[in-house]
CSV table of C-alpha atoms and ligand atoms in Angstrom, one decimal:
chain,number,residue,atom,x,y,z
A,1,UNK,CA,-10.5,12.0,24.1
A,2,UNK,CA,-7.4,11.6,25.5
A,3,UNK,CA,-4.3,13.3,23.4
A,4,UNK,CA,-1.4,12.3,25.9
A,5,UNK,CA,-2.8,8.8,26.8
A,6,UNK,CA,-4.5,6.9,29.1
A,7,UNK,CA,-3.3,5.2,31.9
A,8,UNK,CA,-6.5,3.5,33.3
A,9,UNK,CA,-6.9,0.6,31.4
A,10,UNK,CA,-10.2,0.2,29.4
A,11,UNK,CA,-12.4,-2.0,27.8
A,12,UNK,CA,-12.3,-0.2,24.3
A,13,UNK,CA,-8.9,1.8,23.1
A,14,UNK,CA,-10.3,3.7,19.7
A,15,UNK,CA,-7.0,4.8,18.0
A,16,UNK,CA,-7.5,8.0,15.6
A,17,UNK,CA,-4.5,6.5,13.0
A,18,UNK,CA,-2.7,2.9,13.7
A,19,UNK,CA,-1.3,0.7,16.5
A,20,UNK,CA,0.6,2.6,18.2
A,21,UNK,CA,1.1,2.5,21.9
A,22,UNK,CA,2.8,-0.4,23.3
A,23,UNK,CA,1.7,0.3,26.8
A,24,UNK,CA,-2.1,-1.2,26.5
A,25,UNK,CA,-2.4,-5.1,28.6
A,26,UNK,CA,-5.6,-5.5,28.1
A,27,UNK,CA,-9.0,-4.5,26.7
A,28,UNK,CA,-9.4,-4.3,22.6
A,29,UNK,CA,-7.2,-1.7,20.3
A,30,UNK,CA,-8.8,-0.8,16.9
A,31,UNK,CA,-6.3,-1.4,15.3
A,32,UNK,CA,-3.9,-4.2,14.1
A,33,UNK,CA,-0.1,-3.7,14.3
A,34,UNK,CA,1.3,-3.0,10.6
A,35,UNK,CA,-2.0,-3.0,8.9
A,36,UNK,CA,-1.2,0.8,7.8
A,37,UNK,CA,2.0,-0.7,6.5
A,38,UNK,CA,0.4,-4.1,4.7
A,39,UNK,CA,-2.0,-1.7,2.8
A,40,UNK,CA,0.4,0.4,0.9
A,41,UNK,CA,-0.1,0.6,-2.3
A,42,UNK,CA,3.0,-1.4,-2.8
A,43,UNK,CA,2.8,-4.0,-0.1
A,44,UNK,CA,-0.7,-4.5,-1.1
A,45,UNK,CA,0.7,-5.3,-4.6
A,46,UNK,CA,3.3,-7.5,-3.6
A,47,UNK,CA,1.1,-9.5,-1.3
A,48,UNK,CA,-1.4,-10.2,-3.8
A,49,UNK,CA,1.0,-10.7,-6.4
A,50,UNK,CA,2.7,-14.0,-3.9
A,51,UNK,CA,-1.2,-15.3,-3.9
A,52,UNK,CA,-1.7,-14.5,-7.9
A,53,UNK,CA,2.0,-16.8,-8.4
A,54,UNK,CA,-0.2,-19.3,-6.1
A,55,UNK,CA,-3.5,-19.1,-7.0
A,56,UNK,CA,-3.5,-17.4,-10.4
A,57,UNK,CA,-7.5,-18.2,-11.4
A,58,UNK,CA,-8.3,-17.6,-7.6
A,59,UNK,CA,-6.8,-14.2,-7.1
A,60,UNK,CA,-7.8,-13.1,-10.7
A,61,UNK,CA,-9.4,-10.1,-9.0
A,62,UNK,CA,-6.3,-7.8,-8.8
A,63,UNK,CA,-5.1,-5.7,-12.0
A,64,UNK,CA,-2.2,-6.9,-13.4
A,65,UNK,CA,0.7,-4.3,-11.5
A,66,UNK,CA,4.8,-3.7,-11.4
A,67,UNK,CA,6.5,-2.0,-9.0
A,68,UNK,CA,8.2,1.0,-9.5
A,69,UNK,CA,11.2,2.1,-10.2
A,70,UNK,CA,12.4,-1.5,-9.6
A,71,UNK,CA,10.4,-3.7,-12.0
A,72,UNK,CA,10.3,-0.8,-15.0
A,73,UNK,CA,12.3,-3.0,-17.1
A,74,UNK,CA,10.1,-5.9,-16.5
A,75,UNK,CA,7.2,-4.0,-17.3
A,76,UNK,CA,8.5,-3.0,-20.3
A,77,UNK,CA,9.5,-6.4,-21.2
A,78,UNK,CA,6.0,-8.1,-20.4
A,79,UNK,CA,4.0,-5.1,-22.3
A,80,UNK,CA,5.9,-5.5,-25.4
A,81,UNK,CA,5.3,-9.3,-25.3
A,82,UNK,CA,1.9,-8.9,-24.7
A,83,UNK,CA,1.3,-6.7,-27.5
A,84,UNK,CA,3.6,-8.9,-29.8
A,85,UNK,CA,1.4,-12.1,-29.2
A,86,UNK,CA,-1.6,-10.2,-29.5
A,87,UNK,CA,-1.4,-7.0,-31.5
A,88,UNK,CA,-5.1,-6.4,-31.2
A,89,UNK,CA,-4.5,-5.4,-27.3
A,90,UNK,CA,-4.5,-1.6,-27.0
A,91,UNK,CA,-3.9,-1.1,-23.2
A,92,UNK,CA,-3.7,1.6,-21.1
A,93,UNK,CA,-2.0,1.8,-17.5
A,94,UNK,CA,-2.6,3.7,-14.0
A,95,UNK,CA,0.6,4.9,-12.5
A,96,UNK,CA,-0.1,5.5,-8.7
A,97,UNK,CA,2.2,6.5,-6.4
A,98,UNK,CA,3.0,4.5,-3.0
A,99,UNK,CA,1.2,6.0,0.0
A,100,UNK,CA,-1.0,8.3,-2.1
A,101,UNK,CA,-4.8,8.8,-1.4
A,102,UNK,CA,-6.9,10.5,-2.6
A,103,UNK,CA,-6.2,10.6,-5.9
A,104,UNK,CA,-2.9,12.1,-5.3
A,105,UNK,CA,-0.5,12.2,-8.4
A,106,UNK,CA,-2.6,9.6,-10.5
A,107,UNK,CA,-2.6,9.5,-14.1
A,108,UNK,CA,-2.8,7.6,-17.2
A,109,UNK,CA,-0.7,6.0,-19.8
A,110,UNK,CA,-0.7,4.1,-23.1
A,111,UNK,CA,2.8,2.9,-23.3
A,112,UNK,CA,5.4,2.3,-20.8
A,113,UNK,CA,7.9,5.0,-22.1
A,114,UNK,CA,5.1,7.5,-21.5
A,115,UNK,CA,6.2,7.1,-17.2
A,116,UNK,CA,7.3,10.1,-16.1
A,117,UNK,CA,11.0,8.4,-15.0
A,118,UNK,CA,12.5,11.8,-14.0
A,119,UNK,CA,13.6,12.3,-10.5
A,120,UNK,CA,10.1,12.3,-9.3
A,121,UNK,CA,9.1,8.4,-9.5
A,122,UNK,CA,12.7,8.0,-8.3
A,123,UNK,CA,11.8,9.4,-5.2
A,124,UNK,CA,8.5,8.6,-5.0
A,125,UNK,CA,7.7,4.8,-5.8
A,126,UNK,CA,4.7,3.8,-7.3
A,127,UNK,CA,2.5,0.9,-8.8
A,128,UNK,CA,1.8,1.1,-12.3
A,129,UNK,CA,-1.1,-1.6,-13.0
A,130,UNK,CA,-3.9,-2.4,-16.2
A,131,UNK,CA,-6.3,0.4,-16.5
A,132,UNK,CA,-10.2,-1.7,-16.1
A,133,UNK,CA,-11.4,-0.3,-19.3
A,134,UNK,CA,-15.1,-1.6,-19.5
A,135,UNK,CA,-16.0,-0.2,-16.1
A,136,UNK,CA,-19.9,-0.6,-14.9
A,137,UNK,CA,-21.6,2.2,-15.5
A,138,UNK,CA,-24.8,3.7,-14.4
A,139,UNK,CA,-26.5,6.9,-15.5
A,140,UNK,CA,-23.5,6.9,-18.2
A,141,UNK,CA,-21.0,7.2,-15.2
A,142,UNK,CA,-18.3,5.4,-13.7
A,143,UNK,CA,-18.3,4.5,-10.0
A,144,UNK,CA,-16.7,2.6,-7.6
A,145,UNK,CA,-17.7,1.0,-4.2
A,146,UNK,CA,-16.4,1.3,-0.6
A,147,UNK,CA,-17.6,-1.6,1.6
A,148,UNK,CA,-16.5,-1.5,5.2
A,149,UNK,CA,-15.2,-4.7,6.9
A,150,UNK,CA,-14.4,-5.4,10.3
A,151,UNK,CA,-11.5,-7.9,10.8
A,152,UNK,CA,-12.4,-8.4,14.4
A,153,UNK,CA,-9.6,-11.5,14.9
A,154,UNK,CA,-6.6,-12.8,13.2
A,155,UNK,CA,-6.4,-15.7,14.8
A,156,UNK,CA,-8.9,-17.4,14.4
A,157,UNK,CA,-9.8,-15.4,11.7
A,158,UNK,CA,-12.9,-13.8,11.8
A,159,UNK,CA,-14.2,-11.6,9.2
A,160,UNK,CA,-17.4,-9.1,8.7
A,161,UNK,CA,-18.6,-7.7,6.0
A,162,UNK,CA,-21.1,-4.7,6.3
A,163,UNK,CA,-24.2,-4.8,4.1
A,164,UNK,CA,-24.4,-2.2,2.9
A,165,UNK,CA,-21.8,0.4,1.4
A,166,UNK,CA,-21.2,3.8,-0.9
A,167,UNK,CA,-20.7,4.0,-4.6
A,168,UNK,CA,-18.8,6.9,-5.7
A,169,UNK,CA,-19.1,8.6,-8.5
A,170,UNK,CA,-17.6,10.4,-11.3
A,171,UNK,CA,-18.8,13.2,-12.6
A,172,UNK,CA,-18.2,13.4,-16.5
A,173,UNK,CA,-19.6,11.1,-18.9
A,174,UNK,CA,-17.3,7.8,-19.0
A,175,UNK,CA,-15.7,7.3,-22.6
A,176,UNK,CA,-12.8,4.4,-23.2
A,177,UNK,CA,-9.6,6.0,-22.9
A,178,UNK,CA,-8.0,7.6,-25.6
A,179,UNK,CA,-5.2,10.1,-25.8
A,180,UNK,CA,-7.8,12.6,-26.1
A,181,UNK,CA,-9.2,12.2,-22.6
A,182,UNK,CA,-6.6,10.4,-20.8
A,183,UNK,CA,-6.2,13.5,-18.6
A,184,UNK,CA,-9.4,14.0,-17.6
A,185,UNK,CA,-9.9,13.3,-14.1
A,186,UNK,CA,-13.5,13.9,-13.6
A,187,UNK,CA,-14.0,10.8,-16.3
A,188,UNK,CA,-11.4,8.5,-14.9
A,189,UNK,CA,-11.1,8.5,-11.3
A,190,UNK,CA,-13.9,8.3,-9.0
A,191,UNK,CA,-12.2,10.0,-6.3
A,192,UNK,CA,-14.6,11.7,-4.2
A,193,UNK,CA,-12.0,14.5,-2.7
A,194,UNK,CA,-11.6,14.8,-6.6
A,195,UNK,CA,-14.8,15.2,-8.3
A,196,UNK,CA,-16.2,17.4,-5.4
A,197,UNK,CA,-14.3,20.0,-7.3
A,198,UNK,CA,-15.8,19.4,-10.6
A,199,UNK,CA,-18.8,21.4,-10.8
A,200,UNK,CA,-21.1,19.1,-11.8
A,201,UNK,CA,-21.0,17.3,-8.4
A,202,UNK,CA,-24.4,16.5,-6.6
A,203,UNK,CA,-24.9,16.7,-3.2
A,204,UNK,CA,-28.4,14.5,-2.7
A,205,UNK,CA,-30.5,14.0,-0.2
A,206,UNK,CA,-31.6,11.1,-1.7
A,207,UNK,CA,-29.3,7.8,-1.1
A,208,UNK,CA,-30.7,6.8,-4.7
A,209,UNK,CA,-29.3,9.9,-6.7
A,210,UNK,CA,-26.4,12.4,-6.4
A,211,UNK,CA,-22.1,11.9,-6.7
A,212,UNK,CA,-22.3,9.7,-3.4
A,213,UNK,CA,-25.1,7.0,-3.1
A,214,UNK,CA,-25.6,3.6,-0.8
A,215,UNK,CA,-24.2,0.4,-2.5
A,216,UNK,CA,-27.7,-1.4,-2.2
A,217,UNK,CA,-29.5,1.5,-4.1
A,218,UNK,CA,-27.0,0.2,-6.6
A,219,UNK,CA,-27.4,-3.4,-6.5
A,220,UNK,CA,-31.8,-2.5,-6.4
A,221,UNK,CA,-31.3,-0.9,-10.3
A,222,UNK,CA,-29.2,-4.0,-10.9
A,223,UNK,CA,-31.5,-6.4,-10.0
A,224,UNK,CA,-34.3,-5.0,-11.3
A,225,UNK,CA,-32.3,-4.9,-14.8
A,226,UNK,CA,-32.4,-8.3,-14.5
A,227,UNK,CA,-28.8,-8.9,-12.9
A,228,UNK,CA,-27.7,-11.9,-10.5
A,229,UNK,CA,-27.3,-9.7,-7.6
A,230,UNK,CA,-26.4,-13.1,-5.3
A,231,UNK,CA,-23.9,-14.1,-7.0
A,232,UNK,CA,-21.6,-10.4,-7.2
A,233,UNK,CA,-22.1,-10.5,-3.9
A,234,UNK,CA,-20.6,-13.9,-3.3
A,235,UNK,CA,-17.6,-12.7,-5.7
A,236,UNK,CA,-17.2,-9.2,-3.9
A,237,UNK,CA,-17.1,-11.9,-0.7
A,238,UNK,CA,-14.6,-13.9,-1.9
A,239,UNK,CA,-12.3,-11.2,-3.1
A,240,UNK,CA,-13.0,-9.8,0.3
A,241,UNK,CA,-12.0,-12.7,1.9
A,242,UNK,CA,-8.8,-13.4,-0.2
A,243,UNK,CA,-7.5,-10.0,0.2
A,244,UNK,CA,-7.3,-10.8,4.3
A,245,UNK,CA,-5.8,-14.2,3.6
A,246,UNK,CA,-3.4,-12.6,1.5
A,247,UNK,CA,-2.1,-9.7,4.2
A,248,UNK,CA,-2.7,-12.4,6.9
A,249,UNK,CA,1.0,-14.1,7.5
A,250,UNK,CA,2.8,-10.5,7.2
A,251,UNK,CA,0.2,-9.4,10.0
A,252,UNK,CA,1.0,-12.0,12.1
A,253,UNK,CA,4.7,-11.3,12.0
A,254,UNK,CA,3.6,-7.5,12.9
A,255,UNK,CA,1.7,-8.7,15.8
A,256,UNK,CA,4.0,-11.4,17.4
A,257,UNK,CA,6.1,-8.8,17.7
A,258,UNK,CA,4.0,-5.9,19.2
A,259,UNK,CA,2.0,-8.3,21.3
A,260,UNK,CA,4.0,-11.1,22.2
A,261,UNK,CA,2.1,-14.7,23.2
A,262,UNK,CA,2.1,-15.2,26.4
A,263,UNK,CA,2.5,-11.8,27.7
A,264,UNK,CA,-0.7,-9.3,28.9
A,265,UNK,CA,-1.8,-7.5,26.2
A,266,UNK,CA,-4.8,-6.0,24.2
A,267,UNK,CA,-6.8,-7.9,21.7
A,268,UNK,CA,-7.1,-6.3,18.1
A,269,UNK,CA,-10.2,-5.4,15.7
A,270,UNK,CA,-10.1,-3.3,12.8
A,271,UNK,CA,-12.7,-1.8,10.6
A,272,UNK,CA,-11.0,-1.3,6.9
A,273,UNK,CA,-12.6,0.2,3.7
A,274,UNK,CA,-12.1,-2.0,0.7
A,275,UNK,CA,-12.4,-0.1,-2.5
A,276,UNK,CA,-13.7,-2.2,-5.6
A,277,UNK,CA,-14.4,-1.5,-9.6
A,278,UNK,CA,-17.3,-3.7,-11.0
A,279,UNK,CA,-16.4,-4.6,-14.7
A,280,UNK,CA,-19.1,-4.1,-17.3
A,281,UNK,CA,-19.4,-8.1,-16.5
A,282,UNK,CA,-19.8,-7.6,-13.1
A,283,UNK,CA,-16.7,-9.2,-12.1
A,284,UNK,CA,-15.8,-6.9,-8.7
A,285,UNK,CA,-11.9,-6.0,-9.0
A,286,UNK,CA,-10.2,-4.8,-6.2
A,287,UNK,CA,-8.5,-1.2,-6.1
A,288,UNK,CA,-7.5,-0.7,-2.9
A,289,UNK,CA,-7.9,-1.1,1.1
A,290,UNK,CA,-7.7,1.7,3.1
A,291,UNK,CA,-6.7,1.0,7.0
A,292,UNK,CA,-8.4,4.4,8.4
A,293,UNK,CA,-11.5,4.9,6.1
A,294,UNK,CA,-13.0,8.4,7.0
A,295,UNK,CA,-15.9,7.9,9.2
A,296,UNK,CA,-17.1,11.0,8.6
A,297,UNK,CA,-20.9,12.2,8.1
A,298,UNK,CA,-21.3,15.5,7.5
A,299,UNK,CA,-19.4,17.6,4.5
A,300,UNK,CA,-18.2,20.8,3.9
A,301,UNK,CA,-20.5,23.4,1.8
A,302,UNK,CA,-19.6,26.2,0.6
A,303,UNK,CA,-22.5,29.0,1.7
A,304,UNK,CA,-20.7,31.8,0.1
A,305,UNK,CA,-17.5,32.5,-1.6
A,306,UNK,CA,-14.4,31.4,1.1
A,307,UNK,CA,-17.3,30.5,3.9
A,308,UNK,CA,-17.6,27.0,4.8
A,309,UNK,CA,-19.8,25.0,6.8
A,310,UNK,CA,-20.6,21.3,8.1
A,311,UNK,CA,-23.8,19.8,6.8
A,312,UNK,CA,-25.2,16.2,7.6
A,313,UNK,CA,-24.7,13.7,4.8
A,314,UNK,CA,-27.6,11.5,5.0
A,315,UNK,CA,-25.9,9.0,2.6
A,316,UNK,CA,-22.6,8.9,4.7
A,317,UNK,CA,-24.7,8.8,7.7
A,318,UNK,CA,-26.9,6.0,6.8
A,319,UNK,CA,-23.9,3.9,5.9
A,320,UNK,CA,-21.6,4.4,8.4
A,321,UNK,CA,-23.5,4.6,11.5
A,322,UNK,CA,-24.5,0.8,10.9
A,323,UNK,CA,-21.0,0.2,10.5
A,324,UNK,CA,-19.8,1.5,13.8
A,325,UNK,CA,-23.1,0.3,15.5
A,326,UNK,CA,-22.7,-3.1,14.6
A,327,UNK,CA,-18.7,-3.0,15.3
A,328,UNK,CA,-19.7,-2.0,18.7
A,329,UNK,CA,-22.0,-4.5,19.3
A,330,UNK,CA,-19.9,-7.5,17.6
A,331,UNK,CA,-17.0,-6.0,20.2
A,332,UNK,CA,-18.9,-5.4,23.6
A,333,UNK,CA,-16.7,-6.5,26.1
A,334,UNK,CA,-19.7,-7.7,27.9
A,335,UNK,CA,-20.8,-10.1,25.4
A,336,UNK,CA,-17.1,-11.2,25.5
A,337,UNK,CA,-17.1,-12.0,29.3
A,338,UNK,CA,-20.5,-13.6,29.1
B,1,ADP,P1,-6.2,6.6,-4.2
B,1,ADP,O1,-5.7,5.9,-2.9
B,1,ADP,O2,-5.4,7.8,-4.6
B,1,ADP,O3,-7.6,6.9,-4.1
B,1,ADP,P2,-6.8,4.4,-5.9
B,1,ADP,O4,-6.0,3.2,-6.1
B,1,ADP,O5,-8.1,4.2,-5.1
B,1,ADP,O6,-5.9,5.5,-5.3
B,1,ADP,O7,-7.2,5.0,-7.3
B,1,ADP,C1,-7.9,6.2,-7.5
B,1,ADP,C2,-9.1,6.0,-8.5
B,1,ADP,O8,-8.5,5.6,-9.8
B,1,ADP,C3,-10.0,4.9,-8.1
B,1,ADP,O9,-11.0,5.3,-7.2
B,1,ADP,C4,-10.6,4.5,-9.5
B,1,ADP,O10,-11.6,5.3,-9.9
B,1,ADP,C5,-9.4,4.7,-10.4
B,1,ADP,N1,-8.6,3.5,-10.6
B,1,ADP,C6,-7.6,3.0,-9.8
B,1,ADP,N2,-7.0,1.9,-10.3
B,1,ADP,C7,-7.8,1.6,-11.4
B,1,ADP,C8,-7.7,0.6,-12.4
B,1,ADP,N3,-6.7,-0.4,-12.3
B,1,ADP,N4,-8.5,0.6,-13.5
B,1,ADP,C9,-9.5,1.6,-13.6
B,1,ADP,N5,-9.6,2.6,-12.7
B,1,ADP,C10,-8.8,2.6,-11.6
């Protein structure tokens, strides 16, 4: 570890947060220029929402979102239409605010004037975007998966998906919302930093059981239920695969001007953490990417009231070993200069 820098140049610069020191000529950074930026909620929105104007049936894979405060009105506006053309639709919305993680300031709405437009959203922007409804669930809950992916070059772009994955889950009984349980988190979001607090969260052993389990002990119940496991994975590809195409141009602009053509400097790779909601269908939507996904394997417990301490997480380890392993591997410098 080196907190002040590194003047001896390396083969391999591992960066805790972003891109961020202009001072590297060689060797591989992990991690792009402006990619913390590009994955904003917000930017993320916007960036999709170019390819949706596009590509409409291609980058169906996004909830429908606004921006606010700037695109209230419009919100308002295409909601009322909606429900004027067809007043069978009974929607309900996520407001989340930019930058958030976590779970941070989340919650749920039925109608547009139920946004909390006090000072608050002024000063805090946020996307509001169609609640998924008919969520996937297994053992009664709702879940959601976080695939890793390294994006180990822009151009050409090369993309790497890792096999396997976690699937996070809630920890109360899923219901449709209603006004009744709009507010209850444990239902709703599948936050793990969330529903760690509820206490009906399991800590397993077992990747197949528990609050935090692999993605392919997932896809293993699916198939054996009889479900085209081949062909989610090709959709969660594609949507994978869009996403990057859609962040791609801004990226570049980010990187022309940290790392100019022509002149010495690093090459790029980045591992990010795509989070994705399976409809009932199993159509994979995309919720968010996260440019520094915790790589961490171990998790707090609690061994008695206000005393904490570090266990191993054999689900988090089985995971994400692989997926720095196999980073490693596709980046050895060695393999580059052979
Ligand atoms: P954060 O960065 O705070 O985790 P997310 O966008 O990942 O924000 O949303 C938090 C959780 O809310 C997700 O893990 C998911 O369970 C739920 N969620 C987010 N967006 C939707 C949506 N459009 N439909 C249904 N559930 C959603």
């Amino acid at each position: 570890q080196f907190p002040f820098g590194r003047r001896l140049p390396c083969d391999i610069y591992w960066h805790g947060v972003s891109f961020h020191d202009n001072d590297i000529f060689s060797g591989q950074v992990n991690k792009f220029p402006g990619m913390t930026e590009m994955v904003r909620k917000i930017t993320l929105s916007r960036a999709v929402r170019t390819m949706q104007d596009l590509f409409p049936l291609e980058y169906n894979f996004y909830p429908r979102s606004w921006i606010l405060p700037e695109e209230f009105p419009l919100f308002e506006t295409e909601v009322r239409m909606m429900k004027d053309s067809d007043p069978s639709w009974k929607p309900t919305f996520i407001v989340k605010p930019d930058g958030g993680c976590q779970g941070d300031g989340i919650y749920l709405i039925k109608d547009p004037s139920d946004i909390r437009l006090t000072g608050s959203i002024q000063s805090r922007p946020a996307v509001v975007q169609e609640y998924i409804c008919k969520p996937l669930l297994v053992d009664k809950l709702k879940f959601d998966i976080r695939l890793y992916v390294l994006l180990k070059s822009l151009e050409p772009l090369e993309i790497y998906i890792a096999k396997d994955g976690l699937s996070r889950f809630c920890t109360e009984p899923y219901e449709e919302p209603t006004l009744k349980n709009l507010h209850q988190v444990f239902m709703h979001l599948t936050n793990y930093s969330l529903n760690i607090h509820s206490g009906n969260f399991i800590h397993s052993d077992n990747v197949n059981t528990g609050s935090k389990r692999t993605f392919s002990s997932i896809l293993c119940r699916l198939s054996s239920r009889g479900a085209d496991v081949k062909k989610l994975w090709s959709d969660i590809i594609s949507l994978v695969i869009k996403t990057i195409i859609a962040l791609t141009p801004e990226l570049k602009v980010y990187y022309q001007s940290d790392i100019p053509a022509g002149k010495p400097g690093p090459t790029c790779f980045q591992i990010l953490g795509f989070d994705i909601l399976l409809m009932k269908n199993l159509k994979p939507m995309l919720l968010e990417v996260n440019a520094n996904p915790s790589m961490r394997i171990e998790h707090e417990q609690e061994l008695s009231p206000g005393v904490f301490e570090n266990v191993p997480s054999p689900v988090d380890e089985e995971v994400k070993v692989a997926v720095i392993r196999d980073t490693l591997r596709l980046v050895d410098p060695e393999k580059k200069r052979r």
